[in-house]
PDB file of C-alpha atoms in Angstrom:
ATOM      1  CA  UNK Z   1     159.906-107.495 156.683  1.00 56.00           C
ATOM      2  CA  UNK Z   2     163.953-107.226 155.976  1.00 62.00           C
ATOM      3  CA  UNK Z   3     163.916-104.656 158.807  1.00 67.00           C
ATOM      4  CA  UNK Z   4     162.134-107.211 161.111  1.00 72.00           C
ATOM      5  CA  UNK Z   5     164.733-109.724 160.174  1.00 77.00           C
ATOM      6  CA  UNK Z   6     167.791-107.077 160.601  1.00 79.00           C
ATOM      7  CA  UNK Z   7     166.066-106.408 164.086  1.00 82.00           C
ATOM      8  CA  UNK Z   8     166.284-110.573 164.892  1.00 86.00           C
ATOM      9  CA  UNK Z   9     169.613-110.577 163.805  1.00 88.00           C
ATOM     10  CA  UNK Z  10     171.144-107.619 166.177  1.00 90.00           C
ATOM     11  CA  UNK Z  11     169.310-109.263 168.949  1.00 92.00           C
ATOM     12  CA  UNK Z  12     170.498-112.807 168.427  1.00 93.00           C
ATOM     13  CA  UNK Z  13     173.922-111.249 168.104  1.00 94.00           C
ATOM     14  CA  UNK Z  14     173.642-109.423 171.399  1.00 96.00           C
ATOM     15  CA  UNK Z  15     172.495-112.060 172.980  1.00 95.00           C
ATOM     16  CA  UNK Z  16     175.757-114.305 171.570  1.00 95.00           C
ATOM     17  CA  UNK Z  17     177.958-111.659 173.360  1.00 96.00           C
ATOM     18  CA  UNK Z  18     176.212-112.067 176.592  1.00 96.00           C
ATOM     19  CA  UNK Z  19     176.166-115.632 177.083  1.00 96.00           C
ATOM     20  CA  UNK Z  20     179.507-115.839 175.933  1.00 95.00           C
ATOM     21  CA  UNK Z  21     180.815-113.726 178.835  1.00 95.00           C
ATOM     22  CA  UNK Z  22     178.527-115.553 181.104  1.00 96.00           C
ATOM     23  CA  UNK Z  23     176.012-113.146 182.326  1.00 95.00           C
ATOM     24  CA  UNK Z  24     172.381-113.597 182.759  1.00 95.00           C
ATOM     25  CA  UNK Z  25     169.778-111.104 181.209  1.00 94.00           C
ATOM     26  CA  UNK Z  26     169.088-109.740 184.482  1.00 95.00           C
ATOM     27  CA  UNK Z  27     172.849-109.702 185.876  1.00 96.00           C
ATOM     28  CA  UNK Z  28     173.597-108.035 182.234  1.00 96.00           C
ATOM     29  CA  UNK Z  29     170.663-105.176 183.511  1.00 95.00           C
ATOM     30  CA  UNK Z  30     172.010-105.113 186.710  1.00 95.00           C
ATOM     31  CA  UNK Z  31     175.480-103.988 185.893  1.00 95.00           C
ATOM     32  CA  UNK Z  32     174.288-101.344 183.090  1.00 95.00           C
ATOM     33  CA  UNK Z  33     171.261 -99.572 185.617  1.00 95.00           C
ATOM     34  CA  UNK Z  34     168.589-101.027 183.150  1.00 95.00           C
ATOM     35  CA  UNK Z  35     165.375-102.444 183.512  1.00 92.00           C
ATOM     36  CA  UNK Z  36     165.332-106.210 182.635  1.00 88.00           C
ATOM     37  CA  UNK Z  37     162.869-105.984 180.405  1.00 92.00           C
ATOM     38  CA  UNK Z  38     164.746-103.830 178.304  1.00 94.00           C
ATOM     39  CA  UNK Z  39     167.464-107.006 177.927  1.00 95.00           C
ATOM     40  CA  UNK Z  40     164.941-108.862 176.351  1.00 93.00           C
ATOM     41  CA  UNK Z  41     163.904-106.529 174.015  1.00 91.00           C
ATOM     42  CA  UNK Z  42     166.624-105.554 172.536  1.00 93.00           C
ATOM     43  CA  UNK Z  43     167.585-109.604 172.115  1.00 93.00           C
ATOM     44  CA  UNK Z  44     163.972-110.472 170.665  1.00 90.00           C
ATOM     45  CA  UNK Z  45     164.958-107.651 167.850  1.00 85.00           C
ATOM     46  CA  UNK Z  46     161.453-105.697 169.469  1.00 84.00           C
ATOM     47  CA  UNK Z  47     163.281-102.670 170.297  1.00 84.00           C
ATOM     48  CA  UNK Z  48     165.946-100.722 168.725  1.00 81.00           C
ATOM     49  CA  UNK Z  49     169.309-100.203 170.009  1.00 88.00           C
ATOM     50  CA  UNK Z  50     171.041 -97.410 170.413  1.00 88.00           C
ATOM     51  CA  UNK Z  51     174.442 -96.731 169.370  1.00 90.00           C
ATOM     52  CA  UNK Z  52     175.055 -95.622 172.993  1.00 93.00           C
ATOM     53  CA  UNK Z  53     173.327 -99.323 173.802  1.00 94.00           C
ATOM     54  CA  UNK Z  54     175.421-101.456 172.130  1.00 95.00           C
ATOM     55  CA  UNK Z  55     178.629 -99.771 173.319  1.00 95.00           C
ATOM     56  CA  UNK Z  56     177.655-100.145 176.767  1.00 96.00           C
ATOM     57  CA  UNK Z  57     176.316-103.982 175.935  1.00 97.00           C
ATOM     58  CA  UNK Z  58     179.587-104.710 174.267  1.00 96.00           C
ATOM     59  CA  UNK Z  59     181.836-102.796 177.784  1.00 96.00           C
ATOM     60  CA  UNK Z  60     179.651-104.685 180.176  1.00 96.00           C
ATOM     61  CA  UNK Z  61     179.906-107.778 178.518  1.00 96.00           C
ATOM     62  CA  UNK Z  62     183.772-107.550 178.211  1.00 95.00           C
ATOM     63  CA  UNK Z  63     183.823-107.475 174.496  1.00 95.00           C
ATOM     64  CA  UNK Z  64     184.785-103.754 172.969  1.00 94.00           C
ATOM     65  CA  UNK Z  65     186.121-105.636 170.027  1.00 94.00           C
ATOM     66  CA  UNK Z  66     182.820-106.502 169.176  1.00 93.00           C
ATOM     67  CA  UNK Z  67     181.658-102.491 168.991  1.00 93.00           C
ATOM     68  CA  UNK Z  68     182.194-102.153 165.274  1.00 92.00           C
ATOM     69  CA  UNK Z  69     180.087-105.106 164.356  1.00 92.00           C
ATOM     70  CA  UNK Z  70     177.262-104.096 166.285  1.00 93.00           C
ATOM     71  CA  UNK Z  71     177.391-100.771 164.835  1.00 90.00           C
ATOM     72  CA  UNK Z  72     177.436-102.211 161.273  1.00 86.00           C
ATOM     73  CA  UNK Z  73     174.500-104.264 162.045  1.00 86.00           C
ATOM     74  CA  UNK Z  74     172.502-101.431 163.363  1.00 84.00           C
ATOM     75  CA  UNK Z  75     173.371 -99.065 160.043  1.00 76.00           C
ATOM     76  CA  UNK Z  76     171.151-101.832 157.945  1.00 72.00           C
ATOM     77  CA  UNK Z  77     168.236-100.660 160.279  1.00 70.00           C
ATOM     78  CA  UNK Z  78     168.744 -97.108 159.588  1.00 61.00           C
ATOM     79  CA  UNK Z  79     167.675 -97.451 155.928  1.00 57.00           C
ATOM     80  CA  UNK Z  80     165.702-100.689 154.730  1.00 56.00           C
ATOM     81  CA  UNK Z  81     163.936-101.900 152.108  1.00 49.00           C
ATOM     82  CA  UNK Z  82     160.486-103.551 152.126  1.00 49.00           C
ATOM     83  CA  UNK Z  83     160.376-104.906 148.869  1.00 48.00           C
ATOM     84  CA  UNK Z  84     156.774-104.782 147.430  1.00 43.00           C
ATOM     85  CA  UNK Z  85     156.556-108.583 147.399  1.00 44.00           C
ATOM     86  CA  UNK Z  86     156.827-108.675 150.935  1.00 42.00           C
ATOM     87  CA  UNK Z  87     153.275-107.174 150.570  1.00 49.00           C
ATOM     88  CA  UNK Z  88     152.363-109.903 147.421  1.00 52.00           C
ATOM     89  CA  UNK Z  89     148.877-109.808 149.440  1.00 53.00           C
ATOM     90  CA  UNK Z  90     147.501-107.101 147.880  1.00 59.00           C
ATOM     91  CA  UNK Z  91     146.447-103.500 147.518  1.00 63.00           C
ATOM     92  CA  UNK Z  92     144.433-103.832 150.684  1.00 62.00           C
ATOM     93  CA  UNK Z  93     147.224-105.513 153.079  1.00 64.00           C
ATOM     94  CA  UNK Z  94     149.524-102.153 151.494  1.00 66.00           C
ATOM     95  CA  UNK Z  95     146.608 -99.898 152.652  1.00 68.00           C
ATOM     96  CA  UNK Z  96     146.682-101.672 155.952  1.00 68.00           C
ATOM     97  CA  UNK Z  97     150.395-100.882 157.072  1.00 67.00           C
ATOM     98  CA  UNK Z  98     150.764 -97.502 155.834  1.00 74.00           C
ATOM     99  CA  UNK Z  99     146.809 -96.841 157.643  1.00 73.00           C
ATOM    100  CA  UNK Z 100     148.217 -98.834 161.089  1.00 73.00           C
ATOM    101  CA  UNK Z 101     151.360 -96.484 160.703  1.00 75.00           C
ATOM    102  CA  UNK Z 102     149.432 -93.617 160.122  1.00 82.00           C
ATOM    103  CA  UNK Z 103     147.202 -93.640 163.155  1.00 81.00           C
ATOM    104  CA  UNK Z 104     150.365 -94.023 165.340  1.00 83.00           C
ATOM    105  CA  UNK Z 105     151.960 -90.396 163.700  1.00 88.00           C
ATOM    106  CA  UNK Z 106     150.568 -87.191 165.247  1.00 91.00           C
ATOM    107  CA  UNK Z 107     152.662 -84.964 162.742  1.00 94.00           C
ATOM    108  CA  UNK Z 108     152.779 -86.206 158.490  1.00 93.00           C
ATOM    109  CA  UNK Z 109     154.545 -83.985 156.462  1.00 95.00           C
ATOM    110  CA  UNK Z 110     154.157 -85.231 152.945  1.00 95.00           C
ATOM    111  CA  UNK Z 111     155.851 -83.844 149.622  1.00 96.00           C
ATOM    112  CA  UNK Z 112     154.495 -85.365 146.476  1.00 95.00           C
ATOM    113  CA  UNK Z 113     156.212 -84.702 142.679  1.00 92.00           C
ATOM    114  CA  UNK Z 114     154.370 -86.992 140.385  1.00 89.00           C
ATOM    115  CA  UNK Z 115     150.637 -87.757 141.063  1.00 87.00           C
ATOM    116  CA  UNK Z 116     148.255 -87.317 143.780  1.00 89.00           C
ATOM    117  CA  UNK Z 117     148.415 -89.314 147.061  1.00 87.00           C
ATOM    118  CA  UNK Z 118     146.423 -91.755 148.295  1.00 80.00           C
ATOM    119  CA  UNK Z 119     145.004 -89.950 150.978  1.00 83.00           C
ATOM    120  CA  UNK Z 120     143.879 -87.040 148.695  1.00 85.00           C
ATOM    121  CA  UNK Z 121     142.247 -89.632 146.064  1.00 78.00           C
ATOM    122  CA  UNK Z 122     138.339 -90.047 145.400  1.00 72.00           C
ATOM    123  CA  UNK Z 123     136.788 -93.680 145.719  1.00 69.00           C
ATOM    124  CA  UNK Z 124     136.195 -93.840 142.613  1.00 60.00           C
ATOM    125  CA  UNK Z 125     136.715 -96.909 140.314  1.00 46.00           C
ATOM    126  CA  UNK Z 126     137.522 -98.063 138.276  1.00 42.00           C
ATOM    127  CA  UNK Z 127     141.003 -96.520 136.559  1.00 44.00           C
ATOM    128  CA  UNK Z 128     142.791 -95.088 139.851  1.00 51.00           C
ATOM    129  CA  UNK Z 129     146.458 -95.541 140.398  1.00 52.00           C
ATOM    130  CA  UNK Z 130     145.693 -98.606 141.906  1.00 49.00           C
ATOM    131  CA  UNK Z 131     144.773-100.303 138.400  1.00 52.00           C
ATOM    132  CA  UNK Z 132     148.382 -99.413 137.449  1.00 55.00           C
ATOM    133  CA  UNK Z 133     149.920-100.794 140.515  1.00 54.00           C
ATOM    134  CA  UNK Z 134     148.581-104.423 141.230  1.00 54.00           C
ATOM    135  CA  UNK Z 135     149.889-105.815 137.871  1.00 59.00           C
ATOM    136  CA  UNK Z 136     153.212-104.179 137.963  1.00 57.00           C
ATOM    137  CA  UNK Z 137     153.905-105.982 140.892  1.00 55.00           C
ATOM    138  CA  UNK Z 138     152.395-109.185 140.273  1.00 59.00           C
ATOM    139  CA  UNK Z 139     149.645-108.621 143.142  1.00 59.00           C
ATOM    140  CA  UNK Z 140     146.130-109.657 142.873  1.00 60.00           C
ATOM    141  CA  UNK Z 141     143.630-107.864 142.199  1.00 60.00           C
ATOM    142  CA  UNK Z 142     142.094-106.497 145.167  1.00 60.00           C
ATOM    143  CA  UNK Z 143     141.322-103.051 143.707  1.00 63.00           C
ATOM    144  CA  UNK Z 144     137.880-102.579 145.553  1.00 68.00           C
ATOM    145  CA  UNK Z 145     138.591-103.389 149.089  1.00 67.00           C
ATOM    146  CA  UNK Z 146     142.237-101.519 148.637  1.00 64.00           C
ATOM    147  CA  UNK Z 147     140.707 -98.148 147.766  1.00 69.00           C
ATOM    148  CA  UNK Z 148     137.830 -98.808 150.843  1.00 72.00           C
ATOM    149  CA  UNK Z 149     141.159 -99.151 153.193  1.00 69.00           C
ATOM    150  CA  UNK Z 150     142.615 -96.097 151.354  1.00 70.00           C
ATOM    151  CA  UNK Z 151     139.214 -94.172 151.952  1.00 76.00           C
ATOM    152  CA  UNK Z 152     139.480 -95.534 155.924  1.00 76.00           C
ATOM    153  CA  UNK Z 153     143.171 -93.955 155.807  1.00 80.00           C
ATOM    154  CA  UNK Z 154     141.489 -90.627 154.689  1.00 81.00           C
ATOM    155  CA  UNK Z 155     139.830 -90.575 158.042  1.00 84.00           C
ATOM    156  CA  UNK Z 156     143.443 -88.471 159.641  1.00 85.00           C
ATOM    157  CA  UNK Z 157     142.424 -85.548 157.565  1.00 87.00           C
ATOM    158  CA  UNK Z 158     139.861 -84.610 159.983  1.00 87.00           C
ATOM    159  CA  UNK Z 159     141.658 -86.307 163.186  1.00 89.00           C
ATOM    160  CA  UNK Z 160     142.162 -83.084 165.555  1.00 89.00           C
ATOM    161  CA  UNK Z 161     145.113 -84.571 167.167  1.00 90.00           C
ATOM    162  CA  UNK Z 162     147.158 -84.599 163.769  1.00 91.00           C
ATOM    163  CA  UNK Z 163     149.347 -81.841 162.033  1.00 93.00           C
ATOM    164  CA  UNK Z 164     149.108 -82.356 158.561  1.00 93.00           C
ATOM    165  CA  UNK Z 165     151.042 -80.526 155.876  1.00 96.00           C
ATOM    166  CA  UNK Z 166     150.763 -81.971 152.417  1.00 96.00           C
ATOM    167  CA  UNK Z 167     152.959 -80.113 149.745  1.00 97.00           C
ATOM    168  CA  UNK Z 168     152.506 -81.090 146.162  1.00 97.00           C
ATOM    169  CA  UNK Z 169     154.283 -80.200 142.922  1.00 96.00           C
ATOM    170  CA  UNK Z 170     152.171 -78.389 140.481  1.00 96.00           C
ATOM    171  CA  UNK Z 171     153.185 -80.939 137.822  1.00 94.00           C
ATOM    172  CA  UNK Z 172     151.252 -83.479 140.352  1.00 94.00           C
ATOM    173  CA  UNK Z 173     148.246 -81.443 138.701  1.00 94.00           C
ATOM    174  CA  UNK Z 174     148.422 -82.787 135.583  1.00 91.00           C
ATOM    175  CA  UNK Z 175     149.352 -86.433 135.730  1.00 86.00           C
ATOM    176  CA  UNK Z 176     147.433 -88.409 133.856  1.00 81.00           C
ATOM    177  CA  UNK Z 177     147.793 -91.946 135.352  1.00 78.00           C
ATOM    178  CA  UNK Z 178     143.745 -92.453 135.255  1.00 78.00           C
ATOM    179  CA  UNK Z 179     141.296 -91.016 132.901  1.00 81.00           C
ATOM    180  CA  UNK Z 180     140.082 -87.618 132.465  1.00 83.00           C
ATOM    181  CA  UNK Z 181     136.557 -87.691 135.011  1.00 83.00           C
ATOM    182  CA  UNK Z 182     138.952 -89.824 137.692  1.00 83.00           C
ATOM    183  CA  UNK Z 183     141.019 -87.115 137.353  1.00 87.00           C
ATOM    184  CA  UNK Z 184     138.737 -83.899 137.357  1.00 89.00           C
ATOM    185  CA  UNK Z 185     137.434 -85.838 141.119  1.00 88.00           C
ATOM    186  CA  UNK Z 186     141.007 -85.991 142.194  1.00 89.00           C
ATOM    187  CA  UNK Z 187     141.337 -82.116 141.587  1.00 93.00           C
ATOM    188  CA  UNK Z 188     137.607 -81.387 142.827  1.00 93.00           C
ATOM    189  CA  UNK Z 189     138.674 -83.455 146.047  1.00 91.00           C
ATOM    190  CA  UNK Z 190     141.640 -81.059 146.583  1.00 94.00           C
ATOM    191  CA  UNK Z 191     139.720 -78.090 146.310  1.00 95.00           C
ATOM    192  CA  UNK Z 192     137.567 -79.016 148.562  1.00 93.00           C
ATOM    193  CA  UNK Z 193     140.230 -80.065 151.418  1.00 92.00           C
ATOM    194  CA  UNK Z 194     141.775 -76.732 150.589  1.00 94.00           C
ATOM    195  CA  UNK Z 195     138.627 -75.166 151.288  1.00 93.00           C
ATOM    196  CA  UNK Z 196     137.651 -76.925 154.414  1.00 91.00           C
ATOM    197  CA  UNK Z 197     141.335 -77.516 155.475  1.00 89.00           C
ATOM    198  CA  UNK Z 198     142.718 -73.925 154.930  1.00 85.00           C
ATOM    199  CA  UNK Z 199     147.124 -74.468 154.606  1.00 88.00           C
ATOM    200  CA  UNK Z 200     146.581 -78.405 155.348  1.00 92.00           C
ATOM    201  CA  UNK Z 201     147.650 -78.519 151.364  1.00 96.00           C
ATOM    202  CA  UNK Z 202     150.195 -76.255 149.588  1.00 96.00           C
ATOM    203  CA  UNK Z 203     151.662 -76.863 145.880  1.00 97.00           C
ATOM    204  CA  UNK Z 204     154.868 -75.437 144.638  1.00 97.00           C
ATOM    205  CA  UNK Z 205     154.054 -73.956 141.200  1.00 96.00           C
ATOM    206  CA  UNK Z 206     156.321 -73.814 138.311  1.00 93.00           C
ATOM    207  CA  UNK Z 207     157.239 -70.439 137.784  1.00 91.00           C
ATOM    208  CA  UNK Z 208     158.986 -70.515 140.985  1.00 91.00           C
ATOM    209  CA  UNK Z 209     162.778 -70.904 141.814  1.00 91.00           C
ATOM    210  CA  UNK Z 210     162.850 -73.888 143.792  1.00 90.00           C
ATOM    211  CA  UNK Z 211     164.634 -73.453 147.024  1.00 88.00           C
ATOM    212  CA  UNK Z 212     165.313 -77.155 147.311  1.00 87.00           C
ATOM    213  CA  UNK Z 213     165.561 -79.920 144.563  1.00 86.00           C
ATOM    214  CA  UNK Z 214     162.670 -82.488 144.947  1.00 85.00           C
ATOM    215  CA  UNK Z 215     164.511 -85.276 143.598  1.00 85.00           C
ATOM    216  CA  UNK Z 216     161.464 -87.241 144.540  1.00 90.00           C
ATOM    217  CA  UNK Z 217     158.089 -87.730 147.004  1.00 92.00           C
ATOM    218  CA  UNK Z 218     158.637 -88.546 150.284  1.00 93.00           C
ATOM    219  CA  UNK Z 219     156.536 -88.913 153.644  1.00 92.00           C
ATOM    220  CA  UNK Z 220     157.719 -87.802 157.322  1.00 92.00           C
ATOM    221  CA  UNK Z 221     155.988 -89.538 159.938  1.00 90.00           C
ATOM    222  CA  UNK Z 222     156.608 -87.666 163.048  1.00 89.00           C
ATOM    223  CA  UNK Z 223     160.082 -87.176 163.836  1.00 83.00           C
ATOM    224  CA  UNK Z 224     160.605 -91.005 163.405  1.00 76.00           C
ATOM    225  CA  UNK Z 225     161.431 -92.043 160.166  1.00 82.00           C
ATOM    226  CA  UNK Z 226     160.910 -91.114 156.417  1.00 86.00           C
ATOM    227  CA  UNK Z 227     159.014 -93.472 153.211  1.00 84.00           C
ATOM    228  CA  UNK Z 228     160.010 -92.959 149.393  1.00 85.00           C
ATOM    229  CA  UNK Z 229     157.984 -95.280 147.285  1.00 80.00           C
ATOM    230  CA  UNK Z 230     160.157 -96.177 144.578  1.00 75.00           C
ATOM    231  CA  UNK Z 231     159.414 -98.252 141.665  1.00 72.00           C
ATOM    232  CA  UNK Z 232     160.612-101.691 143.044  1.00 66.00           C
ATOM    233  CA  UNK Z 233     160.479-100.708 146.601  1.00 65.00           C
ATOM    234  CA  UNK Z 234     159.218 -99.102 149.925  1.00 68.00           C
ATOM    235  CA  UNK Z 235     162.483 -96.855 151.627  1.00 71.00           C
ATOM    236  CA  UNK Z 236     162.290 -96.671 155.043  1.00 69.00           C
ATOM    237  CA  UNK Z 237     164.831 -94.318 156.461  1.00 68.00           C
ATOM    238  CA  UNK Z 238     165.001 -94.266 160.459  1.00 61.00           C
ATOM    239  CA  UNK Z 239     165.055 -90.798 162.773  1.00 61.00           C
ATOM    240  CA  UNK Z 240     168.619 -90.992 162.627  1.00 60.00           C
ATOM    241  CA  UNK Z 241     169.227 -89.925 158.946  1.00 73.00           C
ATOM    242  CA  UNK Z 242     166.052 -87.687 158.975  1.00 84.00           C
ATOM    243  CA  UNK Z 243     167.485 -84.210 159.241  1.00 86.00           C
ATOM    244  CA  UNK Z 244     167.633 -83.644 154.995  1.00 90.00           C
ATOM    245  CA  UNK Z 245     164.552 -84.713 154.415  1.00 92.00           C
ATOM    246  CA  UNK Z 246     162.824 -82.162 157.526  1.00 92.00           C
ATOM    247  CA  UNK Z 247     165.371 -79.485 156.099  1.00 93.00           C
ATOM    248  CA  UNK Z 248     164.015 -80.248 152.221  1.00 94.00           C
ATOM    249  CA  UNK Z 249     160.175 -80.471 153.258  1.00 95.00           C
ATOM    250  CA  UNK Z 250     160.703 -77.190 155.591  1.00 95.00           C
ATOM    251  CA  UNK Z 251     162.274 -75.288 151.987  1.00 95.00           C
ATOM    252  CA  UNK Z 252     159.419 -76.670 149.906  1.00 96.00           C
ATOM    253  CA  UNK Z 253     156.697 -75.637 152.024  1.00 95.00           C
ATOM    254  CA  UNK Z 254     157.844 -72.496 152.308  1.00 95.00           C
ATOM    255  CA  UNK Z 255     157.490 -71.622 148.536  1.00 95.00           C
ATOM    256  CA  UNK Z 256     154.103 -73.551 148.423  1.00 96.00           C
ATOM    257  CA  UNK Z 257     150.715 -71.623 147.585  1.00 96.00           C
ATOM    258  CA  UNK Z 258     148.011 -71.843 150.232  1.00 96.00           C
ATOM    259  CA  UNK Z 259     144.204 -71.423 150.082  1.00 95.00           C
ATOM    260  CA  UNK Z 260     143.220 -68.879 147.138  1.00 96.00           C
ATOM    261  CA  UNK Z 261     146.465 -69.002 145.718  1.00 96.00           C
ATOM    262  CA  UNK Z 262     146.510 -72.685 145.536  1.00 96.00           C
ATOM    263  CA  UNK Z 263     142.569 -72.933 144.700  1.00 96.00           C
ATOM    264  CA  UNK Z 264     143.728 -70.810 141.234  1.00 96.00           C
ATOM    265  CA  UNK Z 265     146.526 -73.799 139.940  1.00 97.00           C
ATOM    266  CA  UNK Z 266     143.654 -76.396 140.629  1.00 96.00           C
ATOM    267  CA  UNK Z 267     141.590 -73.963 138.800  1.00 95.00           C
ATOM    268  CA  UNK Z 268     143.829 -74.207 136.010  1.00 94.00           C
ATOM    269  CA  UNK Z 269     144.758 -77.840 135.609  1.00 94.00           C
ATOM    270  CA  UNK Z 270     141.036 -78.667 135.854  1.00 92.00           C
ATOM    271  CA  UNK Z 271     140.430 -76.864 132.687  1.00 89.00           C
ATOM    272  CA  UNK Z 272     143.312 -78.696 130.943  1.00 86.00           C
ATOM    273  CA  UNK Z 273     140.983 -81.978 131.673  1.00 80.00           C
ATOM    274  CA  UNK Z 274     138.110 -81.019 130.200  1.00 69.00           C
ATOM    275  CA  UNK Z 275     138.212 -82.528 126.756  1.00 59.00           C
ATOM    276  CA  UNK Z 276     135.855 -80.190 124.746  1.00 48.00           C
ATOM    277  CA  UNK Z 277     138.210 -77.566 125.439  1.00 52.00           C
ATOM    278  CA  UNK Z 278     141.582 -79.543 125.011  1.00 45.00           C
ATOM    279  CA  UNK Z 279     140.171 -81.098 122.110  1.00 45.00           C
ATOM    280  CA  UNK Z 280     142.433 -83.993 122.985  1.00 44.00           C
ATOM    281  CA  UNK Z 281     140.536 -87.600 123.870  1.00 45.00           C
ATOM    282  CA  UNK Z 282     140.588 -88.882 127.386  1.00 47.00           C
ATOM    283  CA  UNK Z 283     143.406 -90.528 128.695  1.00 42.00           C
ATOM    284  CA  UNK Z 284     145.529 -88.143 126.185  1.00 41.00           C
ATOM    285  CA  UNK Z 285     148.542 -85.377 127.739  1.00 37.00           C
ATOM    286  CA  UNK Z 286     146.743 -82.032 126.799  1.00 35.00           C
ATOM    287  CA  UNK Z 287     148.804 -79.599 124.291  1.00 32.00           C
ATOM    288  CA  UNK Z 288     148.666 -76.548 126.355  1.00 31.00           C
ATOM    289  CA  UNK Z 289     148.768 -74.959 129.800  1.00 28.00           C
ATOM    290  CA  UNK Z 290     146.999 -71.847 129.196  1.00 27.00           C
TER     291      UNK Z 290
END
């Protein structure tokens, strides 16, 4: 990925500095109180500097001038971009990374404006949001083992050892990326979490006053970094520019509706999508929200 590659090119860097004032990885450790292994790291890009790392690299190594640089190169790691052709292998391979990343979080916070995440999504097929993804992208079409992966993924819902807190916009309720019976399961899926999860899931209706502007959806995984899946792109913002986001998702979940509250504004989107009583045809925006 292009943070992989940033990560390769801070470490080759580093390691530039330290051969050119002629010290050896471990002499380098030595002088700074660290463990060698941690040398090596940080020059095979497979951990992450600090900022109070590279200073004291760039002191021991007799090369303060060199400070600034090193501090540029680590900003590119703070926020990257893995462009969606980076994962040209499919739906499945997508599923994969965010499942892998996932597992490792023990507390996802989650705030969702536009349709219904993949975790809260039925299995079925086809006409899920993952027929609308593979040929925007130009990825094959891998629909059925990508939603088995996403279905695997769903697993951390029951996972004792995670703190979940999903917030959705009501408007989330009515998107109508799939057809009508999708749909209806999507809804009938999130009832059913909020009845067996209790405040797991909140959603921000409309009427409120919002106490913070969701500009968009966005995913905290632990305290560690943030994901916004935009239209071209995966952002990937690091722990270090984390605080608006925790201060945003803290606002919205706030003025979210839990358990019966909630139950009522599924309630009332899933009568929207039946389309005897809309009298609109399926895969049509209904007219009202009475």
């Amino acid at each position: 990925t292009d943070y992989q590659m940033a990560c390769t090119s801070l470490g080759a860097r580093l390691r530039e500095i330290r051969v050119a004032a002629g010290l050896s990885g471990r002499a380098l450790a030595q002088a700074l109180g660290w463990h060698p292994s941690k040398v090596s790291k940080l020059e095979l890009g497979r951990q992450t500097a600090s900022v109070e790392d590279l200073k004291a690299w760039a002191g021991a190594c007799g090369a303060p001038g060199s400070i600034a640089e090193l501090l540029a190169m680590r900003r590119t790691l703070e926020t990257h971009y893995a462009n969606w052709r980076v994962n040209s292998l499919g739906t499945r391979a997508k599923q994969a990374v965010f499942g892998d990343l996932e597992r490792r979080t023990r507390q996802l916070r989650a705030v969702e404006t536009s349709v219904v995440p993949g975790l809260l999504q039925t299995p079925t097929m086809p006409g899920g949001s993952c027929t609308v993804w593979w040929p925007l992208h130009g990825a094959p079409d891998d629909v059925e083992a990508g939603v088995r992966a996403r279905m695997e993924r769903a697993r951390i819902l029951d996972d004792p050892e995670k703190t979940l807190d999903i917030v959705l916009g009501e408007p989330v309720l009515y998107a109508r990326i799939c057809p009508s019976r999708v749909m209806v399961g999507r809804l009938d899926r999130i009832v059913e979490l909020i009845a067996r999860k209790g405040t797991v899931i909140g959603i921000v209706p409309l009427h409120v006053r919002l106490p913070a502007i969701p500009e968009h959806g966005f995913w905290i995984f632990d305290d560690d970094r943030v994901n916004v899946e935009t239209i071209g792109a995966e952002l990937f913002t690091d722990h270090n520019a984390i605080e608006p986001y925790r201060r945003v998702f803290a606002e919205l979940s706030r003025a979210a509706l839990r358990r019966q509250a909630a139950l009522r504004l599924v309630a009332r989107a899933r009568y929207q999508l039946v389309p005897d009583r809309t009298g609109m045809e399926d895969g049509n925006a209904p007219t009202s929200r009475t």
